[in-house]
PDB file of C-alpha atoms in Angstrom:
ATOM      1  CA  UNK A   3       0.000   0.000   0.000  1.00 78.00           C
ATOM      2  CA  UNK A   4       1.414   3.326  -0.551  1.00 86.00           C
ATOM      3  CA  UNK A   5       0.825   6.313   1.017  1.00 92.00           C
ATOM      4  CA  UNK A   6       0.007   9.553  -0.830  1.00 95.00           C
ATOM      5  CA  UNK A   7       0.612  13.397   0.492  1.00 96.00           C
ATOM      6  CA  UNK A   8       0.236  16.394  -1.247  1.00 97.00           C
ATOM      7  CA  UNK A   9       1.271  19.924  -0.910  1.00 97.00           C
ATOM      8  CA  UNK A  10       1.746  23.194  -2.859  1.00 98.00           C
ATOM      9  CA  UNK A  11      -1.723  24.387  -3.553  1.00 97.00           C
ATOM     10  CA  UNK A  12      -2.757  27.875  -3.034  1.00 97.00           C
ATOM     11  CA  UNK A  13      -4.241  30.474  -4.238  1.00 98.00           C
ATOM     12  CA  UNK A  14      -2.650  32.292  -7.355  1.00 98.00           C
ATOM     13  CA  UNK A  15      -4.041  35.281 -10.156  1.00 98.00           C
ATOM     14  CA  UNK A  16      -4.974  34.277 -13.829  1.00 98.00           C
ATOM     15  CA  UNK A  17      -1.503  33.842 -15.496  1.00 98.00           C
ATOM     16  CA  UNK A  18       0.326  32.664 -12.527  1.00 98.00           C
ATOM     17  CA  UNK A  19       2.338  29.842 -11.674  1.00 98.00           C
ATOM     18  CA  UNK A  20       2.366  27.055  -9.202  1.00 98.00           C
ATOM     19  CA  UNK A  21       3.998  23.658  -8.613  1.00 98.00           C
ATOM     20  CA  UNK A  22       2.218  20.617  -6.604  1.00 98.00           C
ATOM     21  CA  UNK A  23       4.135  17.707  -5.005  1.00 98.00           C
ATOM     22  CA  UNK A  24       3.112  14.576  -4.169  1.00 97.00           C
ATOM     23  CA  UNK A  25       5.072  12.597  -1.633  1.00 96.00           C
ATOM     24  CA  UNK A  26       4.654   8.307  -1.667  1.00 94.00           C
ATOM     25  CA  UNK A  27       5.726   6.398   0.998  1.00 91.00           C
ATOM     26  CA  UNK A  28       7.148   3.089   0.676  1.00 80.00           C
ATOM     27  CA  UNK A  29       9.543   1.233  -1.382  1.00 75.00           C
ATOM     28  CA  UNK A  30       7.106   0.043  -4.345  1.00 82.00           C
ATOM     29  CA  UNK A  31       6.117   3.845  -5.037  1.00 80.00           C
ATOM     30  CA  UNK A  32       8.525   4.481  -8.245  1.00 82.00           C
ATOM     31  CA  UNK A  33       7.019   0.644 -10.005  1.00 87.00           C
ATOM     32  CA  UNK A  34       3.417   2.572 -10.539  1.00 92.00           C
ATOM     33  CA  UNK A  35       1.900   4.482 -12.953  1.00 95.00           C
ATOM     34  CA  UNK A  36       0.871   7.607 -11.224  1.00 96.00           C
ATOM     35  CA  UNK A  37      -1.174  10.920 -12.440  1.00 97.00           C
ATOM     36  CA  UNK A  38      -2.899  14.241 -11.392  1.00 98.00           C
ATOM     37  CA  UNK A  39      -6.546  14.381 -11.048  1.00 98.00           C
ATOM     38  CA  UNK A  40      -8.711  17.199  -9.870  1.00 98.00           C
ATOM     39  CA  UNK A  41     -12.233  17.715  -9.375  1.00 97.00           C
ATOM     40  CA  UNK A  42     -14.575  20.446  -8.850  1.00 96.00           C
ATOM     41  CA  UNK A  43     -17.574  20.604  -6.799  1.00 90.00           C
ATOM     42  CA  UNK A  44     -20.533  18.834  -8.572  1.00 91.00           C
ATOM     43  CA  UNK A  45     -18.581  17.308 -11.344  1.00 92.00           C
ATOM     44  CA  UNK A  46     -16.667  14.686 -11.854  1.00 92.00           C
ATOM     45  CA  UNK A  47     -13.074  13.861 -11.572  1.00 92.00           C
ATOM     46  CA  UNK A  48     -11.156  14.486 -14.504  1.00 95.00           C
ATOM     47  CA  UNK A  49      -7.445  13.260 -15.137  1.00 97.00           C
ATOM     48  CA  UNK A  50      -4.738  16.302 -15.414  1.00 98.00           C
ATOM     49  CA  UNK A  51      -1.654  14.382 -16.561  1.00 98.00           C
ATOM     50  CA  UNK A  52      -0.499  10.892 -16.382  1.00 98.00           C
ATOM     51  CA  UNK A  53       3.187   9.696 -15.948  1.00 97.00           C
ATOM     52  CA  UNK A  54       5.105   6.309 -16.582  1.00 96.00           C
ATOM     53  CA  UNK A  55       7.350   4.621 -13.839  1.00 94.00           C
ATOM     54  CA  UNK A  56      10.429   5.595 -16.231  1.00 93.00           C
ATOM     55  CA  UNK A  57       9.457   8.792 -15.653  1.00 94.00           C
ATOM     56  CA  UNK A  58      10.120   9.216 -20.006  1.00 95.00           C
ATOM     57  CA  UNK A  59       6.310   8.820 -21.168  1.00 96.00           C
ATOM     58  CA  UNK A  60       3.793  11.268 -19.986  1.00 97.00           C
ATOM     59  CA  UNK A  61       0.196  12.167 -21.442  1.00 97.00           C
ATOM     60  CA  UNK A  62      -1.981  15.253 -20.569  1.00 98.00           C
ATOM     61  CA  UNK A  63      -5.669  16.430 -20.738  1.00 97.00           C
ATOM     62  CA  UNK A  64      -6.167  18.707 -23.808  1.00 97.00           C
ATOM     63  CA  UNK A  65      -7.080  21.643 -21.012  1.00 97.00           C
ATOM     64  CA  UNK A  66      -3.840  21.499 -19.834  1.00 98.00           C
ATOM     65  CA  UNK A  67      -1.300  20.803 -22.547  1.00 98.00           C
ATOM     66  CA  UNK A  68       1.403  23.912 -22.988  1.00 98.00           C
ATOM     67  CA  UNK A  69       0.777  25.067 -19.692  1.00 98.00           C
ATOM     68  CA  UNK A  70       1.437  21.874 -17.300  1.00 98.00           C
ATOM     69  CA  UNK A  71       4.348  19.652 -16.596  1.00 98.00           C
ATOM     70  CA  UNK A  72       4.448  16.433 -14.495  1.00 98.00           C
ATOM     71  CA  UNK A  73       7.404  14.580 -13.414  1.00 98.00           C
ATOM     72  CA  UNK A  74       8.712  12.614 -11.062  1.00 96.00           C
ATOM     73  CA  UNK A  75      11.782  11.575  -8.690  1.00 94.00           C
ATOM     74  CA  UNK A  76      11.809   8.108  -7.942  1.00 87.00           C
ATOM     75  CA  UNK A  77      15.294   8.787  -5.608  1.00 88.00           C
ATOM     76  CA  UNK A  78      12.674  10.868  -3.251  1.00 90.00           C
ATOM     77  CA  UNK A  79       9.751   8.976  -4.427  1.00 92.00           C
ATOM     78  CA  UNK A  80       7.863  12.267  -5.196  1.00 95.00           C
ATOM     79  CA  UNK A  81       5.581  13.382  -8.234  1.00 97.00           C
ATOM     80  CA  UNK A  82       5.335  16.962  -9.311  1.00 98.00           C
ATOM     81  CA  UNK A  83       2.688  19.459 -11.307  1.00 98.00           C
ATOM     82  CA  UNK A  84       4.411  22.237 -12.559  1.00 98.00           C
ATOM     83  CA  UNK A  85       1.346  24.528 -13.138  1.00 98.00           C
ATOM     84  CA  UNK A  86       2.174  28.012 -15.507  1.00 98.00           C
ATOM     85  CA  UNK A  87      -0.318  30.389 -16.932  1.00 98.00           C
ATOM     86  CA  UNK A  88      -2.771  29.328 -14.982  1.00 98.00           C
ATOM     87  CA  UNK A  89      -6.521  30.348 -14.933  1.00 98.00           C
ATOM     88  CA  UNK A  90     -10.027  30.386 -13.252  1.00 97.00           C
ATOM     89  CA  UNK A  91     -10.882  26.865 -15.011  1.00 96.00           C
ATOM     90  CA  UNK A  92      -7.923  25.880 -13.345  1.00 98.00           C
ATOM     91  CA  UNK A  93      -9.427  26.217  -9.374  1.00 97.00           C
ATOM     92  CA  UNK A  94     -10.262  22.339  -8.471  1.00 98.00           C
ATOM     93  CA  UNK A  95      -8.844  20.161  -5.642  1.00 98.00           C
ATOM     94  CA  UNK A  96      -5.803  18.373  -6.528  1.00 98.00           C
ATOM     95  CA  UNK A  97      -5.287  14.237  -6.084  1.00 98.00           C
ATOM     96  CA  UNK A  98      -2.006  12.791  -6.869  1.00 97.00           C
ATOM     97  CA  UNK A  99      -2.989   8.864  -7.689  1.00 96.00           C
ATOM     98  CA  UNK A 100      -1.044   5.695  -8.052  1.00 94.00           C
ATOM     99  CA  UNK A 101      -2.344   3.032 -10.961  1.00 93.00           C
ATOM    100  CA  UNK A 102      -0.854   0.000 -12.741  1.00 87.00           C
ATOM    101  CA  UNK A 103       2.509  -1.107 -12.136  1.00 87.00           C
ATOM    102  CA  UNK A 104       4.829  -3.011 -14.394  1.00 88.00           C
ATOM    103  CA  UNK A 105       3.670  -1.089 -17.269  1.00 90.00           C
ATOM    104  CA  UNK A 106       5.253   1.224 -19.864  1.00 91.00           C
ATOM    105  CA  UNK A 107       2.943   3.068 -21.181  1.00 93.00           C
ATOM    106  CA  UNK A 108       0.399   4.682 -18.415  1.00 95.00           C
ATOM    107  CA  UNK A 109      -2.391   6.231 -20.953  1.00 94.00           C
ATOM    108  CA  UNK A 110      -5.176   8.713 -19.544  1.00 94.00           C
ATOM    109  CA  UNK A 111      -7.695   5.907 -20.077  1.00 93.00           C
ATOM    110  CA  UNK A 112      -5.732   3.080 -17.930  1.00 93.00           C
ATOM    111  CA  UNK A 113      -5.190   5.385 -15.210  1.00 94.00           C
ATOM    112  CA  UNK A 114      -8.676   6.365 -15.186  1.00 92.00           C
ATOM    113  CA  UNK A 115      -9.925   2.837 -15.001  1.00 92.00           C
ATOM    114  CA  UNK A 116      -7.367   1.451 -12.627  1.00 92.00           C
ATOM    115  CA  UNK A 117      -6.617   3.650  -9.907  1.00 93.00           C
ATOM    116  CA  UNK A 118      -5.058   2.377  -7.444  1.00 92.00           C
ATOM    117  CA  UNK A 119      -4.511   5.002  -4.313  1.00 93.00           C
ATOM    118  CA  UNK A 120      -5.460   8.023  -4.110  1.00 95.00           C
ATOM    119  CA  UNK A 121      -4.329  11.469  -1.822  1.00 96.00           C
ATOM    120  CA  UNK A 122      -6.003  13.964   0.150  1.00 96.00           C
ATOM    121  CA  UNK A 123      -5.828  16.484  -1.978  1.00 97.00           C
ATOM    122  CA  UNK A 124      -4.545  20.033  -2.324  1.00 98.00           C
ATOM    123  CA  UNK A 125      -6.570  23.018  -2.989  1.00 98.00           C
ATOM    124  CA  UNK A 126      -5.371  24.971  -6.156  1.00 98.00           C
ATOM    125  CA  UNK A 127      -7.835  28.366  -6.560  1.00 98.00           C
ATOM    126  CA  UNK A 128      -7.348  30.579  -9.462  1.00 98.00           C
ATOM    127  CA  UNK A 129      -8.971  34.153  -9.149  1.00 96.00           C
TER     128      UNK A 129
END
C-alpha cells in the first residue's frame, strides 16, 4: 500500500504559476503508474496528466497541454505538477494517484480505469 501526500496548492491570479508535489511512501512507489486528477464541486473527476514509472512517457488532458508539466523523482519517491499560466478553469482540488505497475505506457484511459490510491488532496484556486 502506498501512502500519498500532497502539498503546494494555493491560491494564485490568472496567469500565474504554481507547482504541486506529491510525496509516496514506501519502497514500491517508483514501479506505478501515477497521475494528477482534480475535481470540482458537482462534477466529476477528470485526469490532469499521467506519468510512466520511467518517468520518459507522460500524457496530458487537452485543457492542460502547454501550460502543465508532471514529473517525477523516484530517488525521493515524489511526483510533481508544474502549473504556468494558470486560470479560473484551473481552481479544483488536486489528487495525486497511483495506478498499474509493471507497465510502460500509463495512458489517460488506464489510469482512469485502474486507480489504485489516491491522496487527500490540495486546494489549487485561481482568481
Amino acid at each position: 500500500h502506498v501512502q500519498l501526500v500532497e502539498s503546494g496548492g494555493g491560491s494564485v491570479q490568472p496567469g500565474g504559476s504554481l507547482r504541486l508535489s506529491c510525496a509516496a511512501s514506501g519502497d514500491t512507489a517508483h514501479l506505478y503508474c501515477m497521475a494528477w486528477f482534480r475535481q470540482t464541486p458537482g462534477k466529476e473527476r477528470e485526469g490532469v496528466a499521467t506519468i510512466n514509472p520511467s518517468g520518459t512517457l507522460t500524457y496530458y488532458a487537452d485543457s492542460v497541454k502547454g501550460r502543465f508539466t508532471i514529473s517525477r523523482n523516484s530517488a525521493n519517491n515524489t511526483l510533481y505538477l508544474q502549473m504556468n499560466n494558470l486560470k479560473p478553469e484551473d481552481t479544483a482540488m488536486y489528487y495525486c494517484v497511483t495506478s498499474a505497475s509493471f507497465v510502460a505506457v500509463c495512458t489517460m484511459d488506464l489510469v482512469t480505469a485502474r486507480p489504485k490510491n489516491w491522496g487527500q488532496g490540495t486546494q489549487v484556486t485561481v482568481s
